[in-house]
Amino acid sequence: MARIPTAAVAATGLVGGYGVARWTKKRQLGGAVLAVAGAVAAQQWRQRAGGKAAGALTAAYVAAFAGSHPLAKKVGAWPAVFGVAGAVAAASWAVADRRGS
């Protein structure tokens, strides 16, 4: 099976979680998407980059989710979500995916 970059998993969790919550009008479903993708990403981060890196990237993922809310008030919901998803994806790539291990 092809290896999916952790950057894609994390970004998909943030964008997909928001999209599901918005389109279904059920925040719990969006939260489930966010949580499942975050758990998958955290497991992959641990395998590819170690526990400390996984902890830092998981903290960044949670901070991005939380930070997107006040950011959305300034720039709009979708730009905020795409912005934080891009930031987490970039960090994930730099820490866990770049080496190709």
GROMACS .gro file of N, CA and C in nm:
model
  303
    1MET      N    1   0.084  -0.117   0.000
    1MET     CA    2   0.000   0.000   0.000
    1MET      C    3   0.089   0.124   0.000
    2ALA      N    4   0.052   0.224  -0.077
    2ALA     CA    5   0.127   0.348  -0.084
    2ALA      C    6   0.121   0.421   0.050
    3ARG      N    7   0.229   0.484   0.082
    3ARG     CA    8   0.237   0.558   0.207
    3ARG      C    9   0.181   0.698   0.188
    4ILE      N   10   0.085   0.734   0.268
    4ILE     CA   11   0.023   0.867   0.260
    4ILE      C   12   0.104   0.961   0.349
    5PRO      N   13   0.148   1.075   0.295
    5PRO     CA   14   0.223   1.170   0.378
    5PRO      C   15   0.141   1.218   0.497
    6THR      N   16   0.207   1.231   0.610
    6THR     CA   17   0.138   1.277   0.730
    6THR      C   18   0.086   1.420   0.711
    7ALA      N   19   0.155   1.497   0.629
    7ALA     CA   20   0.108   1.634   0.601
    7ALA      C   21  -0.031   1.631   0.539
    8ALA      N   22  -0.055   1.535   0.450
    8ALA     CA   23  -0.186   1.524   0.386
    8ALA      C   24  -0.293   1.478   0.485
    9VAL      N   25  -0.256   1.386   0.572
    9VAL     CA   26  -0.351   1.336   0.672
    9VAL      C   27  -0.394   1.450   0.765
   10ALA      N   28  -0.296   1.526   0.815
   10ALA     CA   29  -0.327   1.634   0.908
   10ALA      C   30  -0.409   1.744   0.842
   11ALA      N   31  -0.370   1.785   0.723
   11ALA     CA   32  -0.444   1.891   0.653
   11ALA      C   33  -0.586   1.845   0.621
   12THR      N   34  -0.599   1.720   0.580
   12THR     CA   35  -0.732   1.666   0.550
   12THR      C   36  -0.820   1.663   0.674
   13GLY      N   37  -0.762   1.632   0.789
   13GLY     CA   38  -0.839   1.632   0.913
   13GLY      C   39  -0.894   1.769   0.947
   14LEU      N   40  -0.811   1.871   0.931
   14LEU     CA   41  -0.856   2.007   0.963
   14LEU      C   42  -0.959   2.058   0.862
   15VAL      N   43  -0.929   2.044   0.734
   15VAL     CA   44  -1.021   2.092   0.631
   15VAL      C   45  -1.147   2.005   0.627
   16GLY      N   46  -1.128   1.874   0.632
   16GLY     CA   47  -1.242   1.783   0.627
   16GLY      C   48  -1.331   1.795   0.749
   17GLY      N   49  -1.272   1.813   0.865
   17GLY     CA   50  -1.352   1.829   0.986
   17GLY      C   51  -1.441   1.952   0.978
   18TYR      N   52  -1.383   2.063   0.932
   18TYR     CA   53  -1.463   2.184   0.918
   18TYR      C   54  -1.571   2.165   0.811
   19GLY      N   55  -1.532   2.108   0.698
   19GLY     CA   56  -1.627   2.088   0.589
   19GLY      C   57  -1.745   2.002   0.629
   20VAL      N   58  -1.717   1.892   0.697
   20VAL     CA   59  -1.824   1.803   0.742
   20VAL      C   60  -1.915   1.875   0.841
   21ALA      N   61  -1.857   1.947   0.935
   21ALA     CA   62  -1.939   2.019   1.033
   21ALA      C   63  -2.026   2.124   0.965
   22ARG      N   64  -1.969   2.194   0.870
   22ARG     CA   65  -2.045   2.299   0.803
   22ARG      C   66  -2.156   2.243   0.715
   23TRP      N   67  -2.124   2.142   0.636
   23TRP     CA   68  -2.222   2.091   0.539
   23TRP      C   69  -2.331   2.005   0.602
   24THR      N   70  -2.297   1.936   0.711
   24THR     CA   71  -2.401   1.854   0.776
   24THR      C   72  -2.473   1.930   0.886
   25LYS      N   73  -2.416   2.043   0.927
   25LYS     CA   74  -2.467   2.122   1.040
   25LYS      C   75  -2.464   2.041   1.170
   26LYS      N   76  -2.372   1.946   1.176
   26LYS     CA   77  -2.352   1.864   1.296
   26LYS      C   78  -2.205   1.873   1.336
   27ARG      N   79  -2.180   1.958   1.435
   27ARG     CA   80  -2.043   1.981   1.479
   27ARG      C   81  -1.977   1.854   1.529
   28GLN      N   82  -2.056   1.763   1.586
   28GLN     CA   83  -2.000   1.639   1.638
   28GLN      C   84  -1.939   1.555   1.526
   29LEU      N   85  -2.002   1.553   1.410
   29LEU     CA   86  -1.946   1.477   1.297
   29LEU      C   87  -1.815   1.538   1.251
   30GLY      N   88  -1.811   1.669   1.245
   30GLY     CA   89  -1.685   1.737   1.210
   30GLY      C   90  -1.577   1.708   1.313
   31GLY      N   91  -1.614   1.708   1.438
   31GLY     CA   92  -1.519   1.676   1.545
   31GLY      C   93  -1.467   1.535   1.534
   32ALA      N   94  -1.554   1.444   1.492
   32ALA     CA   95  -1.512   1.304   1.475
   32ALA      C   96  -1.409   1.293   1.363
   33VAL      N   97  -1.433   1.362   1.252
   33VAL     CA   98  -1.337   1.361   1.141
   33VAL      C   99  -1.204   1.419   1.188
   34LEU      N  100  -1.210   1.532   1.257
   34LEU     CA  101  -1.090   1.597   1.310
   34LEU      C  102  -1.014   1.503   1.403
   35ALA      N  103  -1.085   1.437   1.494
   35ALA     CA  104  -1.021   1.349   1.592
   35ALA      C  105  -0.960   1.225   1.527
   36VAL      N  106  -1.033   1.162   1.436
   36VAL     CA  107  -0.981   1.041   1.371
   36VAL      C  108  -0.856   1.073   1.290
   37ALA      N  109  -0.862   1.178   1.211
   37ALA     CA  110  -0.745   1.216   1.132
   37ALA      C  111  -0.628   1.254   1.223
   38GLY      N  112  -0.657   1.323   1.332
   38GLY     CA  113  -0.552   1.360   1.426
   38GLY      C  114  -0.487   1.239   1.490
   39ALA      N  115  -0.568   1.140   1.524
   39ALA     CA  116  -0.514   1.017   1.584
   39ALA      C  117  -0.428   0.940   1.484
   40VAL      N  118  -0.473   0.932   1.360
   40VAL     CA  119  -0.395   0.864   1.256
   40VAL      C  120  -0.264   0.938   1.233
   41ALA      N  121  -0.272   1.070   1.222
   41ALA     CA  122  -0.151   1.149   1.201
   41ALA      C  123  -0.054   1.133   1.319
   42ALA      N  124  -0.105   1.137   1.441
   42ALA     CA  125  -0.019   1.124   1.558
   42ALA      C  126   0.053   0.990   1.561
   43GLN      N  127  -0.019   0.885   1.524
   43GLN     CA  128   0.044   0.752   1.520
   43GLN      C  129   0.154   0.750   1.413
   44GLN      N  130   0.127   0.806   1.298
   44GLN     CA  131   0.227   0.810   1.192
   44GLN      C  132   0.345   0.899   1.229
   45TRP      N  133   0.319   1.012   1.294
   45TRP     CA  134   0.427   1.099   1.338
   45TRP      C  135   0.519   1.025   1.434
   46ARG      N  136   0.460   0.951   1.526
   46ARG     CA  137   0.539   0.875   1.623
   46ARG      C  138   0.627   0.772   1.552
   47GLN      N  139   0.571   0.702   1.456
   47GLN     CA  140   0.646   0.600   1.383
   47GLN      C  141   0.759   0.661   1.300
   48ARG      N  142   0.733   0.775   1.240
   48ARG     CA  143   0.829   0.833   1.146
   48ARG      C  144   0.929   0.927   1.210
   49ALA      N  145   0.891   0.993   1.319
   49ALA     CA  146   0.979   1.097   1.374
   49ALA      C  147   1.004   1.084   1.524
   50GLY      N  148   0.939   0.990   1.591
   50GLY     CA  149   0.960   0.971   1.734
   50GLY      C  150   0.857   1.041   1.820
   51GLY      N  151   0.861   1.008   1.947
   51GLY     CA  152   0.760   1.056   2.042
   51GLY      C  153   0.759   1.205   2.065
   52LYS      N  154   0.877   1.267   2.078
   52LYS     CA  155   0.882   1.412   2.104
   52LYS      C  156   0.825   1.489   1.985
   53ALA      N  157   0.865   1.449   1.866
   53ALA     CA  158   0.815   1.516   1.747
   53ALA      C  159   0.664   1.495   1.734
   54ALA      N  160   0.617   1.374   1.763
   54ALA     CA  161   0.474   1.346   1.756
   54ALA      C  162   0.398   1.432   1.855
   55GLY      N  163   0.451   1.448   1.974
   55GLY     CA  164   0.386   1.533   2.074
   55GLY      C  165   0.380   1.679   2.029
   56ALA      N  166   0.488   1.728   1.972
   56ALA     CA  167   0.491   1.866   1.925
   56ALA      C  168   0.395   1.887   1.808
   57LEU      N  169   0.393   1.792   1.716
   57LEU     CA  170   0.303   1.806   1.601
   57LEU      C  171   0.157   1.790   1.642
   58THR      N  172   0.129   1.704   1.738
   58THR     CA  173  -0.007   1.691   1.788
   58THR      C  174  -0.052   1.820   1.855
   59ALA      N  175   0.038   1.881   1.932
   59ALA     CA  176   0.007   2.009   1.995
   59ALA      C  177  -0.019   2.116   1.889
   60ALA      N  178   0.059   2.114   1.782
   60ALA     CA  179   0.039   2.209   1.673
   60ALA      C  180  -0.097   2.187   1.605
   61TYR      N  181  -0.135   2.062   1.589
   61TYR     CA  182  -0.264   2.027   1.527
   61TYR      C  183  -0.379   2.082   1.612
   62VAL      N  184  -0.372   2.059   1.742
   62VAL     CA  185  -0.477   2.107   1.833
   62VAL      C  186  -0.478   2.260   1.837
   63ALA      N  187  -0.358   2.320   1.842
   63ALA     CA  188  -0.349   2.467   1.843
   63ALA      C  189  -0.403   2.526   1.713
   64ALA      N  190  -0.380   2.458   1.602
   64ALA     CA  191  -0.432   2.507   1.474
   64ALA      C  192  -0.584   2.506   1.474
   65PHE      N  193  -0.641   2.398   1.525
   65PHE     CA  194  -0.787   2.391   1.535
   65PHE      C  195  -0.839   2.505   1.622
   66ALA      N  196  -0.781   2.522   1.738
   66ALA     CA  197  -0.827   2.627   1.829
   66ALA      C  198  -0.801   2.766   1.770
   67GLY      N  199  -0.686   2.784   1.708
   67GLY     CA  200  -0.651   2.914   1.653
   67GLY      C  201  -0.731   2.953   1.531
   68SER      N  202  -0.787   2.855   1.462
   68SER     CA  203  -0.866   2.888   1.344
   68SER      C  204  -0.993   2.964   1.378
   69HIS      N  205  -1.043   2.945   1.498
   69HIS     CA  206  -1.168   3.012   1.537
   69HIS      C  207  -1.151   3.163   1.547
   70PRO      N  208  -1.056   3.215   1.625
   70PRO     CA  209  -1.040   3.361   1.628
   70PRO      C  210  -0.988   3.416   1.494
   71LEU      N  211  -0.906   3.339   1.424
   71LEU     CA  212  -0.857   3.383   1.294
   71LEU      C  213  -0.972   3.398   1.195
   72ALA      N  214  -1.071   3.310   1.204
   72ALA     CA  215  -1.186   3.316   1.113
   72ALA      C  216  -1.264   3.447   1.128
   73LYS      N  217  -1.262   3.505   1.246
   73LYS     CA  218  -1.332   3.632   1.267
   73LYS      C  219  -1.264   3.746   1.192
   74LYS      N  220  -1.136   3.728   1.162
   74LYS     CA  221  -1.060   3.833   1.093
   74LYS      C  222  -1.054   3.813   0.942
   75VAL      N  223  -1.040   3.686   0.899
   75VAL     CA  224  -1.018   3.661   0.755
   75VAL      C  225  -1.127   3.578   0.690
   76GLY      N  226  -1.219   3.525   0.768
   76GLY     CA  227  -1.323   3.437   0.715
   76GLY      C  228  -1.292   3.292   0.749
   77ALA      N  229  -1.396   3.211   0.749
   77ALA     CA  230  -1.383   3.072   0.795
   77ALA      C  231  -1.292   2.988   0.705
   78TRP      N  232  -1.323   2.983   0.575
   78TRP     CA  233  -1.243   2.897   0.488
   78TRP      C  234  -1.097   2.942   0.478
   79PRO      N  235  -1.069   3.072   0.463
   79PRO     CA  236  -0.929   3.113   0.461
   79PRO      C  237  -0.855   3.075   0.590
   80ALA      N  238  -0.923   3.087   0.703
   80ALA     CA  239  -0.861   3.050   0.830
   80ALA      C  240  -0.830   2.901   0.835
   81VAL      N  241  -0.926   2.820   0.794
   81VAL     CA  242  -0.907   2.674   0.796
   81VAL      C  243  -0.794   2.634   0.701
   82PHE      N  244  -0.796   2.689   0.580
   82PHE     CA  245  -0.689   2.655   0.485
   82PHE      C  246  -0.553   2.704   0.534
   83GLY      N  247  -0.551   2.820   0.598
   83GLY     CA  248  -0.425   2.873   0.650
   83GLY      C  249  -0.365   2.785   0.758
   84VAL      N  250  -0.446   2.747   0.856
   84VAL     CA  251  -0.392   2.665   0.964
   84VAL      C  252  -0.360   2.524   0.915
   85ALA      N  253  -0.441   2.473   0.821
   85ALA     CA  254  -0.413   2.340   0.765
   85ALA      C  255  -0.280   2.342   0.690
   86GLY      N  256  -0.255   2.449   0.617
   86GLY     CA  257  -0.127   2.462   0.546
   86GLY      C  258  -0.009   2.471   0.640
   87ALA      N  259  -0.027   2.543   0.749
   87ALA     CA  260   0.081   2.556   0.847
   87ALA      C  261   0.113   2.421   0.912
   88VAL      N  262   0.011   2.347   0.949
   88VAL     CA  263   0.032   2.215   1.010
   88VAL      C  264   0.091   2.119   0.908
   89ALA      N  265   0.044   2.125   0.785
   89ALA     CA  266   0.099   2.038   0.681
   89ALA      C  267   0.247   2.068   0.658
   90ALA      N  268   0.283   2.194   0.655
   90ALA     CA  269   0.423   2.231   0.635
   90ALA      C  270   0.510   2.181   0.750
   91ALA      N  271   0.462   2.198   0.872
   91ALA     CA  272   0.538   2.150   0.987
   91ALA      C  273   0.549   1.998   0.985
   92SER      N  274   0.442   1.931   0.950
   92SER     CA  275   0.442   1.786   0.944
   92SER      C  276   0.540   1.736   0.838
   93TRP      N  277   0.538   1.800   0.723
   93TRP     CA  278   0.630   1.761   0.617
   93TRP      C  279   0.775   1.780   0.663
   94ALA      N  280   0.802   1.896   0.723
   94ALA     CA  281   0.940   1.927   0.764
   94ALA      C  282   0.991   1.830   0.870
   95VAL      N  283   0.903   1.790   0.961
   95VAL     CA  284   0.946   1.707   1.074
   95VAL      C  285   0.937   1.558   1.042
   96ALA      N  286   0.832   1.516   0.975
   96ALA     CA  287   0.809   1.371   0.961
   96ALA      C  288   0.816   1.316   0.819
   97ASP      N  289   0.783   1.396   0.719
   97ASP     CA  290   0.772   1.343   0.583
   97ASP      C  291   0.895   1.366   0.497
   98ARG      N  292   0.968   1.472   0.523
   98ARG     CA  293   1.077   1.514   0.436
   98ARG      C  294   1.183   1.406   0.419
   99ARG      N  295   1.211   1.336   0.523
   99ARG     CA  296   1.317   1.235   0.519
   99ARG      C  297   1.279   1.112   0.436
  100GLY      N  298   1.150   1.092   0.417
  100GLY     CA  299   1.104   0.978   0.340
  100GLY      C  300   1.128   0.844   0.410
  101SER      N  301   1.141   0.847   0.542
  101SER     CA  302   1.166   0.724   0.616
  101SER      C  303   1.040   0.647   0.642
   0.00000   0.00000   0.00000
